Coordinates of C-alpha atoms in Angstrom, one line a residue:
Chain A
M1 CA -15.1 17.6 -20.4
A2 CA -17.1 14.5 -21.1
I3 CA -15.3 11.6 -22.7
D4 CA -17.0 10.0 -25.7
A5 CA -16.4 6.7 -27.4
A6 CA -14.0 8.3 -29.9
I7 CA -11.8 9.6 -27.1
V8 CA -11.8 6.2 -25.4
R9 CA -10.7 4.6 -28.7
K10 CA -7.8 7.0 -29.0
V11 CA -6.7 6.6 -25.4
A12 CA -7.0 2.8 -25.5
K13 CA -4.7 2.9 -28.6
L14 CA -2.2 5.1 -26.7
A15 CA -2.3 2.7 -23.8
R16 CA -2.0 -0.4 -26.0
I17 CA -5.1 -2.0 -24.5
R18 CA -7.5 -3.8 -26.9
V19 CA -11.1 -2.8 -26.1
A20 CA -14.1 -4.8 -27.4
E21 CA -16.4 -2.7 -29.7
D22 CA -19.4 -3.0 -27.3
R23 CA -17.2 -1.7 -24.4
F24 CA -16.4 1.8 -25.8
G25 CA -19.8 3.3 -24.8
P26 CA -19.9 2.0 -21.2
L27 CA -16.2 2.9 -20.7
A28 CA -16.8 6.4 -21.9
R29 CA -19.6 6.8 -19.3
E30 CA -17.5 5.3 -16.5
L31 CA -14.5 7.5 -17.3
S32 CA -16.7 10.6 -17.7
G33 CA -18.1 10.0 -14.3
I34 CA -14.7 9.9 -12.7
L35 CA -13.5 13.0 -14.6
Q36 CA -16.5 15.0 -13.7
W37 CA -15.7 14.3 -10.1
I38 CA -12.0 15.3 -10.7
E39 CA -13.0 18.5 -12.4
Q40 CA -13.7 20.2 -9.0
L41 CA -9.9 20.9 -9.0
A42 CA -10.6 23.8 -11.3
E43 CA -12.0 25.6 -8.1
V44 CA -8.5 25.7 -6.6
D45 CA -6.5 28.9 -7.1
T46 CA -3.1 27.7 -8.3
E47 CA -1.9 31.0 -9.8
G48 CA 1.9 31.2 -9.3
V49 CA 2.1 27.8 -7.5
A50 CA 5.0 25.6 -8.5
P51 CA 4.0 22.0 -9.4
M52 CA 5.1 19.5 -6.8
T53 CA 7.0 16.8 -8.6
S54 CA 8.4 14.8 -5.7
A55 CA 7.1 13.9 -2.2
V56 CA 10.3 15.1 -0.5
P57 CA 12.7 17.8 -1.5
L58 CA 15.7 15.7 -2.6
T59 CA 18.3 16.3 -5.3
M60 CA 19.0 13.2 -7.4
P61 CA 22.1 11.5 -6.0
M62 CA 25.0 10.9 -8.4
R63 CA 27.3 7.9 -8.4
E64 CA 30.3 6.6 -10.2
D65 CA 29.6 5.8 -13.8
V66 CA 30.6 2.2 -13.6
V67 CA 28.9 -1.2 -14.2
T68 CA 27.5 -2.5 -10.9
E69 CA 25.7 -5.6 -12.2
G70 CA 25.5 -7.5 -15.5
G71 CA 26.7 -10.4 -17.4
D72 CA 23.9 -12.6 -16.3
A73 CA 21.7 -13.2 -19.4
A74 CA 20.2 -16.4 -17.9
A75 CA 18.7 -14.4 -15.0
I76 CA 17.4 -11.7 -17.4
L77 CA 15.8 -14.3 -19.6
A78 CA 14.5 -16.6 -16.8
N79 CA 10.9 -15.3 -17.0
A80 CA 10.6 -14.6 -20.7
P81 CA 7.6 -16.1 -22.6
S82 CA 9.8 -17.1 -25.5
V83 CA 13.6 -17.5 -25.7
R84 CA 16.0 -18.7 -28.3
A85 CA 19.8 -19.0 -28.3
G86 CA 20.1 -16.5 -25.4
F87 CA 17.7 -13.9 -26.9
F88 CA 14.2 -12.8 -26.3
V89 CA 12.0 -13.9 -29.1
V90 CA 9.5 -11.2 -30.2
P91 CA 7.0 -10.9 -33.1
K92 CA 8.5 -9.8 -36.4
V93 CA 8.6 -6.0 -36.6
V94 CA 10.5 -5.4 -39.9
E95 CA 9.0 -6.5 -43.2
Chain B
V1 CA 3.5 -23.7 25.2
S2 CA -0.2 -23.6 24.1
D3 CA -1.1 -20.9 21.6
L4 CA 2.0 -19.6 19.9
T5 CA -0.1 -17.8 17.2
G6 CA -1.7 -15.6 19.9
L7 CA 1.7 -14.0 20.8
T8 CA 2.7 -10.5 19.8
L9 CA 5.9 -10.3 17.7
A10 CA 7.7 -8.7 20.7
A11 CA 6.6 -11.6 23.0
A12 CA 7.5 -14.2 20.5
L13 CA 11.0 -12.7 20.0
D14 CA 11.4 -12.7 23.8
G15 CA 10.3 -16.4 24.0
L16 CA 12.8 -17.3 21.3
K17 CA 15.6 -15.5 22.9
T18 CA 14.9 -17.1 26.3
R19 CA 14.5 -20.5 24.6
R20 CA 11.0 -21.1 25.8
F21 CA 10.2 -22.4 22.4
S22 CA 12.1 -22.8 19.1
S23 CA 11.5 -21.0 15.8
A24 CA 10.7 -24.4 14.4
E25 CA 7.9 -24.8 16.9
L26 CA 6.7 -21.2 16.4
T27 CA 6.8 -21.5 12.7
A28 CA 5.1 -24.8 12.6
A29 CA 2.2 -23.3 14.7
H30 CA 1.8 -20.5 12.1
V31 CA 2.0 -22.8 9.1
A32 CA -0.8 -24.9 10.7
A33 CA -2.8 -21.7 11.3
M34 CA -2.2 -20.5 7.7
E35 CA -3.3 -23.9 6.3
Q36 CA -6.5 -23.9 8.4
A37 CA -7.4 -20.4 7.3
R38 CA -7.6 -20.9 3.5
S39 CA -11.3 -19.7 3.5
L40 CA -9.9 -16.2 4.3
N41 CA -8.0 -16.3 1.0
A42 CA -5.2 -14.2 2.6
F43 CA -2.3 -16.0 0.9
V44 CA -1.8 -16.3 -2.8
L45 CA 1.2 -18.5 -2.2
E46 CA 2.1 -20.5 0.9
T47 CA 5.8 -21.4 1.3
P48 CA 5.8 -23.8 4.3
E49 CA 9.0 -25.7 3.3
T50 CA 10.9 -22.5 2.9
A51 CA 9.5 -21.3 6.2
M52 CA 10.6 -24.5 8.1
A53 CA 14.1 -24.4 6.5
M54 CA 14.5 -20.7 7.5
A55 CA 13.2 -21.5 11.0
K56 CA 15.8 -24.3 11.5
A57 CA 18.6 -22.0 10.3
S58 CA 17.3 -19.4 12.8
D59 CA 17.3 -21.9 15.6
Q60 CA 21.0 -22.7 14.8
R61 CA 21.9 -19.0 14.8
I62 CA 20.1 -18.5 18.1
A63 CA 22.0 -21.5 19.5
R64 CA 25.3 -19.9 18.4
G65 CA 24.3 -16.6 19.9
E66 CA 24.1 -14.9 16.5
A67 CA 20.4 -14.0 16.6
G68 CA 19.3 -11.0 14.5
R69 CA 16.7 -8.5 15.5
L70 CA 13.8 -10.6 14.0
E71 CA 15.5 -14.0 14.4
G72 CA 13.0 -16.8 13.9
A73 CA 9.8 -14.7 13.6
P74 CA 7.4 -15.9 10.9
L75 CA 6.1 -13.1 8.7
G76 CA 3.9 -12.7 5.6
I77 CA 5.0 -10.7 2.6
K78 CA 2.6 -8.7 0.4
D79 CA 2.8 -10.1 -3.1
L80 CA 4.0 -6.7 -4.4
F81 CA 7.5 -7.4 -3.0
C82 CA 9.7 -9.4 -5.3
T83 CA 11.1 -12.4 -3.6
R84 CA 14.0 -14.4 -5.2
G85 CA 12.8 -17.8 -6.5
V86 CA 9.3 -17.3 -5.2
R87 CA 6.5 -16.3 -7.5
S88 CA 5.5 -12.6 -7.2
T89 CA 2.4 -11.5 -9.0
A90 CA 1.3 -8.1 -7.7
G91 CA -2.2 -9.7 -7.6
S92 CA -2.3 -9.5 -11.4
R93 CA -2.7 -12.1 -14.1
I94 CA -0.3 -10.2 -16.3
L95 CA 2.7 -11.3 -14.3
G96 CA 1.6 -14.9 -14.6
E97 CA 4.2 -17.2 -12.9
F98 CA 6.8 -14.4 -12.7
T99 CA 9.6 -15.6 -10.4
P100 CA 12.1 -12.9 -9.6
T101 CA 15.8 -13.6 -9.8
Y102 CA 16.4 -10.9 -7.2
E103 CA 15.1 -9.9 -3.8
S104 CA 13.5 -6.5 -2.9
T105 CA 15.5 -4.5 -0.5
V106 CA 12.8 -4.4 2.2
T107 CA 12.5 -8.2 2.3
A108 CA 16.2 -8.6 2.0
N109 CA 16.5 -6.4 5.2
L110 CA 14.0 -8.7 7.0
W111 CA 15.9 -11.9 6.1
R112 CA 19.2 -10.2 7.1
D113 CA 17.6 -9.7 10.5
G114 CA 16.6 -13.4 10.7
A115 CA 12.8 -13.3 9.8
V116 CA 11.1 -16.3 8.4
M117 CA 8.8 -16.2 5.3
L118 CA 5.5 -18.0 5.6
G119 CA 4.2 -17.0 2.1
K120 CA 3.0 -14.2 -0.2
L121 CA -0.1 -12.3 0.7
N122 CA -3.1 -11.4 -1.4
M123 CA -3.8 -7.8 -2.5
D124 CA -5.7 -5.6 -4.9
E125 CA -4.2 -5.9 -8.4
F126 CA -1.1 -3.6 -8.6
A127 CA -2.3 -2.2 -5.2
M128 CA -5.2 -0.4 -7.0
G129 CA -8.2 -0.8 -4.7
S130 CA -9.6 -0.3 -1.3
S131 CA -11.4 -3.6 -0.8
N132 CA -9.1 -6.4 -2.2
E133 CA -11.8 -7.1 -4.7
T134 CA -9.6 -6.3 -7.7
S135 CA -7.2 -9.1 -7.0
A136 CA -6.8 -11.7 -9.8
F137 CA -6.9 -14.3 -7.0
G138 CA -10.3 -13.2 -5.6
P139 CA -11.0 -11.0 -2.6
V140 CA -9.7 -11.6 0.9
I141 CA -12.3 -12.2 3.6
N142 CA -12.1 -10.1 6.8
P143 CA -11.7 -12.4 9.8
W144 CA -14.1 -9.9 11.6
R145 CA -17.9 -10.2 11.1
S146 CA -20.6 -7.9 12.3
R147 CA -22.5 -9.1 15.4
N148 CA -25.0 -11.8 14.6
S149 CA -24.1 -11.8 10.9
N150 CA -22.4 -14.2 8.5
Q151 CA -21.9 -11.6 5.8
A152 CA -18.4 -11.6 4.2
L153 CA -16.7 -8.3 4.8
T154 CA -13.8 -6.7 3.1
P155 CA -10.5 -6.4 5.1
G156 CA -9.9 -3.2 3.1
G157 CA -7.2 -2.7 0.5
S158 CA -4.9 -2.8 -1.1
S159 CA -3.0 -4.7 1.6
G160 CA -6.0 -6.8 2.5
G161 CA -4.1 -10.1 2.7
S162 CA -1.5 -8.6 5.0
A163 CA -4.2 -7.1 7.4
A164 CA -6.4 -10.3 7.5
A165 CA -3.3 -12.5 8.1
V166 CA -2.2 -10.4 11.0
A167 CA -5.7 -10.1 12.5
A168 CA -6.4 -13.8 12.2
G169 CA -3.0 -14.7 13.9
L170 CA -1.6 -16.4 10.8
V171 CA 1.6 -14.3 10.9
L172 CA 3.4 -12.3 13.6
G173 CA 3.5 -9.3 11.2
A174 CA 3.4 -8.5 7.5
T175 CA 4.9 -6.2 5.0
A176 CA 2.5 -3.9 3.2
T177 CA 2.5 -0.8 0.9
D178 CA 0.6 2.4 1.0
T179 CA 0.0 4.7 -2.0
G180 CA -3.2 6.3 -0.9
G181 CA -4.1 4.5 2.3
S182 CA -3.4 0.9 1.5
I183 CA -1.7 0.1 4.8
R184 CA -3.8 2.3 7.1
Q185 CA -7.4 1.6 5.9
P186 CA -6.9 -2.2 6.1
A187 CA -5.4 -1.8 9.6
A188 CA -8.5 0.2 10.6
F189 CA -10.8 -2.5 9.1
T190 CA -9.1 -5.4 10.9
G191 CA -8.2 -4.0 14.3
T192 CA -4.5 -4.1 13.5
V193 CA -1.8 -1.4 13.5
G194 CA -0.4 -0.1 10.2
V195 CA 2.4 2.4 9.6
K196 CA 3.1 4.4 6.4
P197 CA 6.5 5.9 7.0
T198 CA 7.9 9.1 5.6
Y199 CA 8.3 8.8 1.8
G200 CA 11.9 7.5 1.3
R201 CA 12.3 5.7 4.6
C202 CA 11.8 2.3 3.0
S203 CA 13.5 1.4 -0.3
R204 CA 11.1 0.9 -3.3
W205 CA 13.7 -1.2 -5.0
G206 CA 12.2 -4.6 -5.9
V207 CA 8.6 -3.4 -5.0
V208 CA 6.4 -3.6 -8.1
A209 CA 5.7 0.1 -9.0
F210 CA 2.2 1.6 -8.9
A211 CA 2.7 5.4 -8.5
S212 CA 6.3 6.0 -7.7
S213 CA 6.0 9.4 -6.1
L214 CA 3.4 8.1 -3.6
D215 CA 4.3 4.4 -3.0
Q216 CA 5.8 3.6 0.3
A217 CA 6.3 0.3 2.2
G218 CA 5.5 -0.2 5.8
P219 CA 4.4 -2.8 8.4
L220 CA 1.1 -4.2 9.5
A221 CA 1.3 -5.6 13.0
K222 CA -0.6 -6.6 16.1
T223 CA 0.7 -3.8 18.3
V224 CA 2.4 -0.4 18.0
E225 CA 5.5 -1.9 19.4
D226 CA 5.5 -4.7 16.9
A227 CA 5.1 -2.2 14.1
A228 CA 8.1 -0.2 15.4
I229 CA 10.2 -3.4 15.5
L230 CA 9.3 -4.3 12.0
L231 CA 9.9 -0.8 10.5
T232 CA 13.3 -0.7 12.2
S233 CA 14.3 -3.7 10.1
M234 CA 12.5 -2.8 6.9
S235 CA 13.8 0.8 6.6
G236 CA 17.2 2.3 5.8
H237 CA 19.0 4.1 3.0
D238 CA 19.4 2.1 -0.2
P239 CA 21.5 3.5 -3.1
K240 CA 19.5 1.3 -5.5
D241 CA 16.5 3.6 -5.0
S242 CA 17.3 7.2 -5.9
T243 CA 14.4 8.5 -3.7
S244 CA 15.6 6.6 -0.7
L245 CA 16.5 9.1 2.0
P246 CA 20.2 9.2 3.1
V247 CA 19.3 9.5 6.7
E248 CA 20.2 7.4 9.8
R249 CA 18.0 4.5 10.6
P250 CA 16.6 4.9 14.1
D251 CA 15.5 2.1 16.4
F252 CA 11.8 3.1 16.3
S253 CA 10.9 0.8 19.2
G254 CA 12.6 3.3 21.5
S255 CA 9.7 5.7 20.9
V256 CA 7.1 3.3 22.1
G257 CA 6.2 4.3 25.7
A258 CA 8.0 7.7 25.4
S259 CA 6.2 10.6 27.1
V260 CA 4.0 12.8 24.9
K261 CA 3.5 15.4 27.6
G262 CA 3.4 18.9 26.2
L263 CA 3.0 17.8 22.6
R264 CA 0.6 20.0 20.6
I265 CA -1.9 17.9 18.7
G266 CA -3.9 19.4 15.8
V267 CA -7.4 18.4 15.0
P268 CA -8.1 19.4 11.4
K269 CA -11.6 20.8 11.0
E270 CA -11.9 19.8 7.4
Y271 CA -11.8 16.1 8.3
R272 CA -15.3 16.5 9.8
V273 CA -16.9 15.4 6.5
D274 CA -20.5 15.1 5.4
G275 CA -22.0 11.7 5.9
M276 CA -19.3 10.5 8.3
A277 CA -20.7 7.9 10.7
A278 CA -21.6 9.3 14.1
E279 CA -19.6 6.6 15.8
I280 CA -16.4 7.7 13.9
E281 CA -17.0 11.2 15.2
T282 CA -17.4 9.8 18.8
L283 CA -14.2 7.8 18.5
W284 CA -12.3 10.8 17.3
S285 CA -13.5 12.8 20.4
R286 CA -12.5 9.9 22.6
G287 CA -9.0 10.0 21.0
V288 CA -8.7 13.7 21.7
D289 CA -9.6 13.1 25.3
W290 CA -7.0 10.3 25.6
L291 CA -4.2 12.5 24.3
K292 CA -5.4 15.4 26.6
D293 CA -5.2 13.0 29.5
A294 CA -1.6 12.1 28.5
G295 CA -0.7 15.8 28.7
C296 CA -1.1 16.9 25.1
E297 CA -2.4 20.2 24.2
I298 CA -5.2 20.1 21.6
V299 CA -5.4 22.7 18.9
E300 CA -7.9 23.1 16.1
V301 CA -6.1 23.5 12.8
S302 CA -7.2 24.1 9.2
L303 CA -6.1 22.1 6.1
P304 CA -8.2 24.0 3.6
H305 CA -7.4 22.0 0.5
T306 CA -8.3 18.6 2.0
H307 CA -11.4 18.3 -0.1
Y308 CA -9.2 18.4 -3.3
A309 CA -6.8 15.7 -2.3
L310 CA -8.7 12.7 -3.7
P311 CA -9.4 14.3 -7.1
A312 CA -5.7 15.3 -7.3
Y313 CA -4.7 11.8 -6.4
Y314 CA -6.9 10.3 -9.1
I315 CA -4.9 12.3 -11.7
I316 CA -1.4 11.8 -10.3
A317 CA -1.6 8.1 -9.3
P318 CA -3.2 7.0 -12.6
A319 CA -0.7 9.1 -14.6
E320 CA 2.2 7.5 -12.9
A321 CA 0.6 4.1 -13.2
S322 CA 0.0 4.4 -16.9
S323 CA 3.7 5.1 -17.3
N324 CA 4.9 2.4 -14.9
L325 CA 2.6 -0.3 -16.2
A326 CA 3.8 0.3 -19.8
R327 CA 6.5 -2.3 -19.1
Y328 CA 3.9 -5.1 -19.2
D329 CA 4.1 -5.7 -22.9
G330 CA 4.4 -9.5 -23.1
M331 CA 7.9 -9.4 -24.3
R332 CA 10.3 -10.0 -21.4
Y333 CA 8.2 -11.7 -18.6
G334 CA 4.7 -12.6 -17.7
L335 CA 1.7 -13.2 -19.9
R336 CA 2.0 -13.1 -23.7
V337 CA -1.1 -13.4 -25.9
D338 CA -0.1 -14.1 -29.5
G339 CA -1.5 -12.1 -32.5
P340 CA -0.7 -11.3 -36.1
T341 CA 1.4 -8.2 -35.4
L342 CA 3.6 -6.8 -32.6
E343 CA 0.9 -4.2 -32.0
D344 CA -1.7 -6.9 -31.6
V345 CA 0.4 -8.8 -29.2
Y346 CA 0.8 -5.7 -27.0
E347 CA -2.9 -4.9 -27.1
L348 CA -4.2 -8.5 -26.6
T349 CA -1.8 -9.2 -23.8
R350 CA -2.7 -6.1 -21.9
A351 CA -6.4 -6.6 -22.5
E352 CA -6.3 -10.1 -21.1
G353 CA -3.7 -9.6 -18.4
F354 CA -5.1 -6.5 -16.6
G355 CA -8.3 -6.4 -14.6
E356 CA -11.0 -3.8 -15.1
E357 CA -9.9 -1.3 -12.4
V358 CA -6.3 -1.4 -13.6
K359 CA -7.4 -0.8 -17.2
R360 CA -9.6 2.1 -16.0
R361 CA -6.7 3.8 -14.2
I362 CA -4.3 3.3 -17.1
L363 CA -6.8 4.8 -19.5
I364 CA -7.4 7.8 -17.2
G365 CA -3.6 8.2 -16.8
A366 CA -3.0 8.0 -20.6
Y367 CA -5.8 10.6 -21.1
V368 CA -4.6 13.2 -18.5
L369 CA -1.1 12.9 -19.9
S370 CA -2.1 13.1 -23.6
A371 CA -1.5 16.1 -25.8
G372 CA -4.0 18.9 -25.1
Y373 CA -5.0 17.7 -21.6
Y374 CA -1.6 17.6 -19.8
D375 CA -1.8 21.2 -18.5
A376 CA -5.5 21.1 -17.6
Y377 CA -5.3 17.9 -15.6
Y378 CA -1.8 16.7 -14.8
L379 CA 0.0 20.0 -14.2
K380 CA -3.1 21.3 -12.3
A381 CA -3.0 18.3 -10.0
L382 CA 0.7 18.8 -9.3
K383 CA 0.0 22.4 -8.3
V384 CA -2.9 21.3 -6.0
R385 CA -0.6 18.7 -4.5
R386 CA 1.7 21.6 -3.6
R387 CA -1.2 23.4 -2.0
I388 CA -2.0 20.3 0.1
A389 CA 1.6 19.9 1.2
D390 CA 1.7 23.7 2.1
D391 CA -1.4 23.2 4.3
F392 CA 0.5 20.6 6.3
D393 CA 3.6 22.8 6.5
R394 CA 1.5 25.6 7.9
A395 CA -0.3 23.3 10.4
F396 CA 3.1 21.9 11.6
E397 CA 4.2 25.5 12.5
K398 CA 1.5 25.3 15.2
V399 CA 1.3 21.6 16.2
D400 CA 3.6 18.6 16.5
A401 CA 1.2 16.0 15.1
L402 CA -2.4 15.6 13.8
L403 CA -5.1 13.3 15.0
T404 CA -7.9 12.1 12.6
P405 CA -10.0 9.1 12.0
T406 CA -8.4 6.6 9.6
A407 CA -11.4 5.8 7.5
P408 CA -15.0 7.2 7.2
S409 CA -16.6 3.9 8.0
A410 CA -16.0 0.4 9.4
A411 CA -15.4 -2.6 7.1
F412 CA -18.2 -3.0 4.5
G413 CA -19.6 -6.0 2.8
L414 CA -17.9 -7.5 -0.3
G415 CA -19.6 -6.2 -3.5
E416 CA -21.3 -3.3 -1.7
R417 CA -19.2 -0.6 -3.3
S418 CA -17.5 -2.2 -6.3
A419 CA -20.2 -0.9 -8.8
D420 CA -19.3 2.8 -8.3
P421 CA -15.6 3.6 -8.6
V422 CA -15.9 7.1 -7.0
S423 CA -17.7 5.8 -3.9
M424 CA -14.9 3.3 -3.5
Y425 CA -12.2 6.0 -3.9
L426 CA -13.8 8.0 -1.0
N427 CA -12.6 5.3 1.4
D428 CA -9.2 7.0 1.3
I429 CA -10.4 10.5 2.1
F430 CA -8.5 10.8 5.4
T431 CA -5.4 8.9 4.3
V432 CA -4.5 10.1 0.8
T433 CA -3.4 13.6 1.9
V434 CA -0.6 12.0 3.8
N435 CA 0.8 10.3 0.7
L436 CA 0.6 13.5 -1.4
A437 CA 2.6 15.3 1.3
G438 CA 5.0 12.4 1.9
L439 CA 4.4 12.3 5.6
P440 CA 4.5 9.5 8.2
A441 CA 1.2 8.2 9.7
I442 CA -0.1 5.3 11.8
S443 CA -3.5 3.7 12.2
V444 CA -4.2 2.3 15.7
P445 CA -7.4 0.5 16.7
G446 CA -9.5 2.8 18.9
G447 CA -12.7 0.8 19.6
L448 CA -15.6 -1.1 18.1
S449 CA -18.5 0.1 16.0
A450 CA -22.1 -0.6 17.1
E451 CA -21.9 -3.7 14.9
G452 CA -18.8 -4.9 16.8
L453 CA -16.3 -4.0 14.0
P454 CA -13.0 -2.3 14.6
L455 CA -12.4 1.4 14.0
G456 CA -9.1 3.1 13.6
L457 CA -7.5 6.4 14.6
Q458 CA -4.8 8.0 12.6
V459 CA -1.8 10.0 13.8
I460 CA 0.1 12.1 11.2
G461 CA 3.6 13.4 11.9
R462 CA 6.1 15.8 10.4
A463 CA 8.4 14.3 7.8
L464 CA 10.9 12.0 9.4
D465 CA 9.2 12.3 12.8
E466 CA 8.1 8.7 13.1
A467 CA 9.2 9.0 16.8
S468 CA 6.2 11.2 17.7
V469 CA 3.9 9.1 15.6
F470 CA 4.9 5.9 17.4
A471 CA 4.8 7.6 20.8
L472 CA 1.3 9.0 20.3
G473 CA 0.1 5.7 18.7
A474 CA 1.3 3.8 21.8
V475 CA -0.6 6.2 24.1
I476 CA -3.8 5.7 22.1
E477 CA -3.3 2.0 22.0
K478 CA -2.9 1.9 25.8
A479 CA -5.9 4.2 26.5
A480 CA -8.1 2.4 24.1
A481 CA -7.2 -0.9 25.7
F482 CA -8.3 -2.6 22.5
T483 CA -8.2 -6.3 23.3
S484 CA -11.0 -7.6 21.0
A485 CA -10.2 -10.2 18.5
P486 CA -12.3 -11.7 15.7
Q487 CA -14.4 -14.7 16.7
R488 CA -12.9 -17.6 14.9
W489 CA -15.3 -19.0 12.2
W490 CA -12.8 -20.0 9.5

């Protein structure tokens, strides 16, 4: 299926990436080109095939439910763009 | 001691052990080489003071008889690995001056064994690329040039900085990562050896995530033996990565030089693709002859779904990437671009912080995972992935390993393929199947193209059978007698 500018607008919103107005058209063409090439997958018979969700068969390991690390707010905040009184500062989200 | 940067890692470790030179001398020689090679743009951050301090500490441990496996050896680290107190960017603007407060398991393993860090190596942004041209720091230049040409060539990608630094003798070895070919294709383009181990051999903890079910760390090195030495230190079970394999860590260098007599080697007919350069075909036949001479039995095998590996990869990898890269929201680390609302901050930060190829893949990933398309694209790709893995399982009932070319061409010029994403993706046609199936593989230089550029051969093994991969790689290395080095122009 070809991707049009409206779909790019929707996907860009989902991906939280601002796209300039004049880029929707060119992006739609680029992504359509890639997807057309991908669509050859339809030729493969996958009837009854189980999806492969991990590279090696491995059951998730379990461990004791205990705290292994923590209590180091300074390290957590060390790279934050904005910090006040030991907290991340983020834009206002509640009116 | 004249040219310490010309040594292999194995020879350098021997020289350190027998006190023919100190780590301080060895490291200083590599720091000088690194500083003289800035035109290659292989490093995004040089750490000469750290290197010299680590070298002096190594010399003291050597004097006390406490040398580790890699004691005193100066290495380069791909900038995808988080290094404590040292800026780690993944080749992206969005991480800004991000300076981890923790160390990746793979690099921690290297320091545990006494290695010395020279600096952080350039790469495609978030490891998404096959030419190093998507890096926020600009492309790496391949130390190799075509005969009678000054054209700047790509070292391949995404581990282009790692490959170029090894090829130019700036480091004794380097860490790298491989999601669709990012260790092996640069190895082929620079006349170096690259190993992608079995998925789960090396911990992914502290490695910036691209596509978690495909990402795997491995070494880039001057020789097969050097690669085996490095992987022995890098690998091992890590409880901090739930996909890390709880298996014993072998000494891989024991496999180098082992007999390959009687091994059955598969040659997959589907890898004879349209438009493949004749000299790649010739090199492949030569590789077959070398393994025959070493006592291997050659068997033609079929991997019928090969053709569908790249399209499946370009659904799975972007889908995982769009999820992994959701964390770059400008709140906790890295770049933040201010705006009137929270939503604006997210969107503006990500628009400015990500490069074009990364945005393209995030958008594709978000699209194939979105309501209404999930089954048609993402689920379909996961089923095709199973088909591809089944192909390998069936082949490995008949053979012990597979021999293929690493890449469909030699290194190409910067800018030659960046206009068309799909033509760039086709670089990984022989390597990507291995990531989808989680298998180990090596790229070894096999010879030179007509233009005098290196070409690589790939050996693919069964899961966890790095032993055969190293043994066969060493046989090819010896038979190819690849001694060419790039003419120094930098």
